[in-house]
Amino acid sequence: MPTTTSSSTSGSPNSHFHSPLSHTSSALDNSVASWRSAIATEWNVRRAADKEKECVLFPLAMNPFGEDEIIAMTEVLLSGRLTLGSQVEKAEKKFAEVVGIPYVVMVNSGSSANLLAVSAITNKLRPIHCDPGDEVLVPAVCWSTSVFPLLQNGLRPIFVDVDPRTFNVTLAELERKLTPRVKAVMAVHVLGNSIDMRQMMTFVTRHKLMLIEDTCESLGSFCETNTGNERQMLGTFGDFGSFSFYFSHHITSGEGGMITCKTEEDYNLLRCLRAHGWTRHLTNRQIVEELYPDIDSRFLFVNIGYNLRPLEVQGAMLSVQIDKLSQFNACRRDNLKRIREIISRNERFHRLMSLMEASPGVDPAWFGVGVLLHRPYAHQRLEFLKYLEENGIENRPIISGNFIRQPCIAAFCEREHPENYPGAEVIHKRGFFIGIHQIALDQTVIEKLVEIMLAFPFQPQHVILVTGSHRMLGKYIQNIVLKQTLEEETVSSDLSLTENKIKTKNSEWIFLTQDDGDLRQIEDVTNIFKRFQPTRILHCAAYIASNEDMCNKPVDFWLDNVKLNNNILQIAFEFQLWSGPIKVISILSTNIFLENTQHLKAESYIFAQKSLQQLIRWYRQQHNCSFISILSDNVFGVYEDINNDTDQFVNTLIMKIINQQENDPSTSVVLTNTCTTECEILFAHDYAKIIIWAMENYDEDETLLVSGQTISILELVQLICQHANFVGGFTFDNNAEYNRLLYDTNSIARLNPPIQMTSLSTGIQHTVEWYRNKKCKESII
């Protein structure tokens, strides 16, 4: 009997035999390969056709998916299973591994992820939760669904201002807005950046707050932790983290979102809330369902809930995209690095705008290139953005700008006002972003981008802040600016002198009053700069009083003036890091150059002025700041409180002669000066014009010394008597010594500013008439 074998050998009759099952499998494989190939071919053909039609140089977003995602989604459609299932679970598992957290739940959008997170922290079945009316800190620069879920769940959003350099909140602002009813923080990570999360975690831990991280724009960004040199992804620090897979985001599932958490209890809560509040997706489903044997376990509802489930095609697409995340983000980081390198080489860039900065400890996976125009060019933002669009550079606001400006906030948060969030206002009025892209950009494209951005014809419109505006120089400056404005016929209908603002053709002037803040307080000065965002400072302010008071309290007046001056220079220096160059023109007291200061009653004030002069030099030396100082001898004019206790030499002479004329015109005035001594005097109106000129035309290390008209004291007194109609005569105390100046005031002469100076006689006449009118009004009152 022939033996049989368990397998055919080559050459046997059965060696080429194929079973019907084997034939069917082979045909199926060929069919799968065929439709996959056909779909891939069709996809590539259509994309090639689209590419030929594209005329945008730099789109806001590029198509992030390809044939792999299309085929994966087609597989799902062919399977017949569309609703939440194994593909979503596969995507959830991969995402958890990538971000480094134990629990994630996929939903149908990033906004749904935010809604689910807020619903979790307000759910009464969660041991630690918010109650209706509790407050949540949220950035003023945010997306609508960073705020709306709070309102929808009965919470009160407490908006927090942001730092215009990083576009994110700061620890100082979080602490400032904290109230006893704040129970949580909604941290919105903007354009891939965040606050230093080490500070955030210290803050929420110290105050026992819950933390939700809105990470929809920041997938793949890292921040250092408080543990050694370790770092972790944004969205994994807090109790919950939300992510978005919208088309333009770091990876996409068309629409879609993910929420992360750290405990199984929160994981089950999220899965329950995601789908109707039923038990189907709980890890402890069997235990729970056994408690309710009389209810069909398929329809057992143990909590409130929504239907926020994603589709299987979204899960399939996301699984493919997750594998590309690391490569995509490497391109984003490199693209921004190269854009920053090229644009930073151009000096014009530094004069016009700045790029968003990463917070300390943060390694952003940039979502976009955040840009801030410098303050003088804010008025051209919309024109500039239109120009970019016309040249193929798509752009959009930073999220939605200052969200307090949205109409819905006026309806639901009635006590909020956008001007109370100056950092957000900066971003709203001066900010925008362009795409960064998940593919490596060609160097020529980056160079063209920079070329177009810097070719726009920017024209500055400065904002000039005048301190000490209630005093003589400040008043003259205000009158000069107003006169020029009226001559130009450009007075804005919404600005007036009563508001201490004047808008001219190319500038806006802010004349500070005591209502704006105390310049001796650093917080007040900071808020003034945030509110007005100046580009020029005319610093005429000083903290002074009568000579007697200043003599009795030298420590107080020295410290007050040093604080005031230091605050102005310090905040101007700090703000120019994101606002652009700020020029400060400080007006010094003549007395700092007197030959002998030992016998001056206001000696402490003089030393404070000397300190200011030196500090200006040091800021220029160390930081290359455009800070200058100006000084003139014997300035006189109106708007000053004239009395014996002031150091205004000419004004004091005018006061003495007019008072003598009114009290006893037949008696001589005794003047404590030497009649033959010469002095230089300058009408304050002319000094104010020189200061305004110097604002744009002087930027040197040395103090600008402004000379007046040289005249002997005898001639000066005669001129005052003439305009005062005083005939009683005068005598000089020749024992008095005139305190001479130790500098030459002719440095202004070499600059030759085009200023028509007022004759000395006219200036004296004007001042005499003003003082007489002032005394007349006071006597009537």
PDB file of C-alpha atoms in Angstrom, residues 139-284:
ATOM      1  CA  PRO A 139      -7.391  84.878  31.209  1.00  0.00           C
ATOM      2  CA  ALA A 140      -8.812  87.954  29.511  1.00  0.00           C
ATOM      3  CA  VAL A 141      -7.288  86.649  26.269  1.00  0.00           C
ATOM      4  CA  CYS A 142      -9.135  83.394  25.684  1.00  0.00           C
ATOM      5  CA  TRP A 143     -11.584  81.554  23.454  1.00  0.00           C
ATOM      6  CA  SER A 144     -15.358  81.684  23.879  1.00  0.00           C
ATOM      7  CA  THR A 145     -15.604  78.129  25.161  1.00  0.00           C
ATOM      8  CA  SER A 146     -12.974  78.829  27.785  1.00  0.00           C
ATOM      9  CA  VAL A 147     -15.621  81.067  29.381  1.00  0.00           C
ATOM     10  CA  PHE A 148     -19.070  79.853  28.300  1.00  0.00           C
ATOM     11  CA  PRO A 149     -18.943  76.503  30.149  1.00  0.00           C
ATOM     12  CA  LEU A 150     -18.277  78.434  33.359  1.00  0.00           C
ATOM     13  CA  LEU A 151     -21.401  80.543  32.871  1.00  0.00           C
ATOM     14  CA  GLN A 152     -23.434  77.547  31.730  1.00  0.00           C
ATOM     15  CA  ASN A 153     -22.515  75.707  34.937  1.00  0.00           C
ATOM     16  CA  GLY A 154     -23.410  78.575  37.265  1.00  0.00           C
ATOM     17  CA  LEU A 155     -19.867  79.777  37.915  1.00  0.00           C
ATOM     18  CA  ARG A 156     -18.591  83.336  37.778  1.00  0.00           C
ATOM     19  CA  PRO A 157     -15.545  83.993  35.586  1.00  0.00           C
ATOM     20  CA  ILE A 158     -12.971  86.299  37.164  1.00  0.00           C
ATOM     21  CA  PHE A 159     -10.888  87.626  34.311  1.00  0.00           C
ATOM     22  CA  VAL A 160      -7.139  87.988  34.744  1.00  0.00           C
ATOM     23  CA  ASP A 161      -4.959  90.301  32.678  1.00  0.00           C
ATOM     24  CA  VAL A 162      -2.111  88.919  30.582  1.00  0.00           C
ATOM     25  CA  ASP A 163       1.507  89.789  29.911  1.00  0.00           C
ATOM     26  CA  PRO A 164       1.823  91.192  26.356  1.00  0.00           C
ATOM     27  CA  ARG A 165       5.243  89.607  26.012  1.00  0.00           C
ATOM     28  CA  THR A 166       4.102  86.015  26.579  1.00  0.00           C
ATOM     29  CA  PHE A 167       0.347  86.480  25.873  1.00  0.00           C
ATOM     30  CA  ASN A 168      -0.336  84.530  29.083  1.00  0.00           C
ATOM     31  CA  VAL A 169      -1.323  85.345  32.659  1.00  0.00           C
ATOM     32  CA  THR A 170       1.266  86.092  35.323  1.00  0.00           C
ATOM     33  CA  LEU A 171       1.516  84.935  38.905  1.00  0.00           C
ATOM     34  CA  ALA A 172       1.219  88.531  40.124  1.00  0.00           C
ATOM     35  CA  GLU A 173      -2.086  89.025  38.281  1.00  0.00           C
ATOM     36  CA  LEU A 174      -3.447  85.702  39.525  1.00  0.00           C
ATOM     37  CA  GLU A 175      -2.665  86.694  43.105  1.00  0.00           C
ATOM     38  CA  ARG A 176      -4.162  90.144  42.576  1.00  0.00           C
ATOM     39  CA  LYS A 177      -7.501  88.767  41.336  1.00  0.00           C
ATOM     40  CA  LEU A 178      -7.802  86.023  43.943  1.00  0.00           C
ATOM     41  CA  THR A 179     -10.905  86.226  46.147  1.00  0.00           C
ATOM     42  CA  PRO A 180     -12.260  83.942  48.894  1.00  0.00           C
ATOM     43  CA  ARG A 181     -14.809  82.523  46.423  1.00  0.00           C
ATOM     44  CA  VAL A 182     -12.269  81.500  43.782  1.00  0.00           C
ATOM     45  CA  LYS A 183     -12.231  77.718  43.662  1.00  0.00           C
ATOM     46  CA  ALA A 184     -10.544  76.970  40.324  1.00  0.00           C
ATOM     47  CA  VAL A 185      -8.364  78.276  37.507  1.00  0.00           C
ATOM     48  CA  MET A 186      -9.017  77.916  33.777  1.00  0.00           C
ATOM     49  CA  ALA A 187      -5.488  78.297  32.353  1.00  0.00           C
ATOM     50  CA  VAL A 188      -5.548  79.008  28.613  1.00  0.00           C
ATOM     51  CA  HIS A 189      -2.221  78.194  26.959  1.00  0.00           C
ATOM     52  CA  VAL A 190      -1.938  80.652  24.068  1.00  0.00           C
ATOM     53  CA  LEU A 191      -0.317  79.794  20.697  1.00  0.00           C
ATOM     54  CA  GLY A 192       1.766  77.006  22.235  1.00  0.00           C
ATOM     55  CA  ASN A 193       2.968  79.051  25.198  1.00  0.00           C
ATOM     56  CA  SER A 194       1.868  79.108  28.833  1.00  0.00           C
ATOM     57  CA  ILE A 195       2.641  80.693  32.154  1.00  0.00           C
ATOM     58  CA  ASP A 196       5.590  79.049  33.887  1.00  0.00           C
ATOM     59  CA  MET A 197       3.645  76.049  35.190  1.00  0.00           C
ATOM     60  CA  ARG A 198       5.932  75.745  38.195  1.00  0.00           C
ATOM     61  CA  GLN A 199       4.499  79.045  39.387  1.00  0.00           C
ATOM     62  CA  MET A 200       0.977  77.991  38.472  1.00  0.00           C
ATOM     63  CA  MET A 201       1.217  74.724  40.402  1.00  0.00           C
ATOM     64  CA  THR A 202       2.635  76.510  43.449  1.00  0.00           C
ATOM     65  CA  PHE A 203      -0.257  78.975  43.248  1.00  0.00           C
ATOM     66  CA  VAL A 204      -3.073  76.405  42.948  1.00  0.00           C
ATOM     67  CA  THR A 205      -1.511  74.168  45.591  1.00  0.00           C
ATOM     68  CA  ARG A 206      -1.077  77.008  48.079  1.00  0.00           C
ATOM     69  CA  HIS A 207      -4.655  78.174  47.648  1.00  0.00           C
ATOM     70  CA  LYS A 208      -6.170  74.671  47.220  1.00  0.00           C
ATOM     71  CA  LEU A 209      -7.646  75.403  43.805  1.00  0.00           C
ATOM     72  CA  MET A 210      -8.695  73.052  41.011  1.00  0.00           C
ATOM     73  CA  LEU A 211      -6.905  73.556  37.696  1.00  0.00           C
ATOM     74  CA  ILE A 212      -8.201  73.075  34.157  1.00  0.00           C
ATOM     75  CA  GLU A 213      -5.671  73.544  31.347  1.00  0.00           C
ATOM     76  CA  ASP A 214      -7.140  74.668  28.031  1.00  0.00           C
ATOM     77  CA  THR A 215      -4.376  73.259  25.832  1.00  0.00           C
ATOM     78  CA  CYS A 216      -6.241  73.426  22.531  1.00  0.00           C
ATOM     79  CA  GLU A 217      -3.481  75.540  20.969  1.00  0.00           C
ATOM     80  CA  SER A 218      -0.518  73.920  22.703  1.00  0.00           C
ATOM     81  CA  LEU A 219      -0.391  70.162  22.100  1.00  0.00           C
ATOM     82  CA  GLY A 220       3.207  68.996  22.462  1.00  0.00           C
ATOM     83  CA  SER A 221       4.492  71.984  24.419  1.00  0.00           C
ATOM     84  CA  PHE A 222       6.553  71.186  27.506  1.00  0.00           C
ATOM     85  CA  CYS A 223       7.246  72.982  30.757  1.00  0.00           C
ATOM     86  CA  GLU A 224       9.799  72.255  33.425  1.00  0.00           C
ATOM     87  CA  THR A 225       8.487  70.896  36.707  1.00  0.00           C
ATOM     88  CA  ASN A 226       9.389  71.592  40.308  1.00  0.00           C
ATOM     89  CA  THR A 227      11.135  68.202  40.421  1.00  0.00           C
ATOM     90  CA  GLY A 228      14.758  68.449  39.337  1.00  0.00           C
ATOM     91  CA  ASN A 229      15.308  68.825  35.600  1.00  0.00           C
ATOM     92  CA  GLU A 230      12.149  66.975  34.647  1.00  0.00           C
ATOM     93  CA  ARG A 231       9.549  68.402  32.306  1.00  0.00           C
ATOM     94  CA  GLN A 232       6.109  67.381  31.208  1.00  0.00           C
ATOM     95  CA  MET A 233       3.583  68.280  28.574  1.00  0.00           C
ATOM     96  CA  LEU A 234       1.166  71.106  29.015  1.00  0.00           C
ATOM     97  CA  GLY A 235      -2.292  69.752  29.683  1.00  0.00           C
ATOM     98  CA  THR A 236      -1.024  67.192  32.185  1.00  0.00           C
ATOM     99  CA  PHE A 237      -0.290  69.454  35.163  1.00  0.00           C
ATOM    100  CA  GLY A 238      -3.815  70.206  36.306  1.00  0.00           C
ATOM    101  CA  ASP A 239      -6.835  68.178  37.390  1.00  0.00           C
ATOM    102  CA  PHE A 240      -8.044  68.240  33.788  1.00  0.00           C
ATOM    103  CA  GLY A 241      -6.513  69.225  30.456  1.00  0.00           C
ATOM    104  CA  SER A 242      -8.389  69.874  27.224  1.00  0.00           C
ATOM    105  CA  PHE A 243      -7.097  69.477  23.656  1.00  0.00           C
ATOM    106  CA  SER A 244      -8.497  70.248  20.224  1.00  0.00           C
ATOM    107  CA  PHE A 245      -8.093  68.361  16.961  1.00  0.00           C
ATOM    108  CA  TYR A 246      -9.645  70.995  14.740  1.00  0.00           C
ATOM    109  CA  PHE A 247      -8.313  71.123  11.178  1.00  0.00           C
ATOM    110  CA  SER A 248      -5.768  73.927  11.798  1.00  0.00           C
ATOM    111  CA  HIS A 249      -4.430  72.634  15.125  1.00  0.00           C
ATOM    112  CA  HIS A 250      -1.280  70.629  15.840  1.00  0.00           C
ATOM    113  CA  ILE A 251      -2.912  67.379  14.702  1.00  0.00           C
ATOM    114  CA  THR A 252      -6.451  66.872  13.456  1.00  0.00           C
ATOM    115  CA  SER A 253      -9.373  64.532  13.259  1.00  0.00           C
ATOM    116  CA  GLY A 254     -11.362  67.146  11.328  1.00  0.00           C
ATOM    117  CA  GLU A 255     -13.202  68.024  14.499  1.00  0.00           C
ATOM    118  CA  GLY A 256     -12.481  66.362  17.803  1.00  0.00           C
ATOM    119  CA  GLY A 257     -11.029  66.863  21.226  1.00  0.00           C
ATOM    120  CA  MET A 258      -9.458  65.092  24.180  1.00  0.00           C
ATOM    121  CA  ILE A 259      -9.570  65.584  27.920  1.00  0.00           C
ATOM    122  CA  THR A 260      -6.944  64.307  30.337  1.00  0.00           C
ATOM    123  CA  CYS A 261      -7.183  63.496  34.044  1.00  0.00           C
ATOM    124  CA  LYS A 262      -5.117  61.792  36.709  1.00  0.00           C
ATOM    125  CA  THR A 263      -7.487  59.531  38.677  1.00  0.00           C
ATOM    126  CA  GLU A 264      -9.768  56.641  37.777  1.00  0.00           C
ATOM    127  CA  GLU A 265     -12.610  58.375  39.617  1.00  0.00           C
ATOM    128  CA  ASP A 266     -12.364  61.432  37.375  1.00  0.00           C
ATOM    129  CA  TYR A 267     -11.920  59.169  34.348  1.00  0.00           C
ATOM    130  CA  ASN A 268     -15.193  57.398  35.076  1.00  0.00           C
ATOM    131  CA  LEU A 269     -16.928  60.708  35.757  1.00  0.00           C
ATOM    132  CA  LEU A 270     -15.831  62.076  32.376  1.00  0.00           C
ATOM    133  CA  ARG A 271     -16.879  58.943  30.474  1.00  0.00           C
ATOM    134  CA  CYS A 272     -20.232  59.015  32.230  1.00  0.00           C
ATOM    135  CA  LEU A 273     -20.832  62.711  31.475  1.00  0.00           C
ATOM    136  CA  ARG A 274     -19.659  62.278  27.877  1.00  0.00           C
ATOM    137  CA  ALA A 275     -22.487  59.875  27.051  1.00  0.00           C
ATOM    138  CA  HIS A 276     -25.818  60.700  28.678  1.00  0.00           C
ATOM    139  CA  GLY A 277     -24.741  59.963  32.239  1.00  0.00           C
ATOM    140  CA  TRP A 278     -25.143  56.217  31.732  1.00  0.00           C
ATOM    141  CA  THR A 279     -22.934  53.405  32.970  1.00  0.00           C
ATOM    142  CA  ARG A 280     -21.907  51.752  29.708  1.00  0.00           C
ATOM    143  CA  HIS A 281     -18.330  53.040  29.713  1.00  0.00           C
ATOM    144  CA  LEU A 282     -17.477  52.898  33.417  1.00  0.00           C
ATOM    145  CA  THR A 283     -14.510  50.754  34.463  1.00  0.00           C
ATOM    146  CA  ASN A 284     -16.571  49.641  37.481  1.00  0.00           C
TER     147      ASN A 284
END
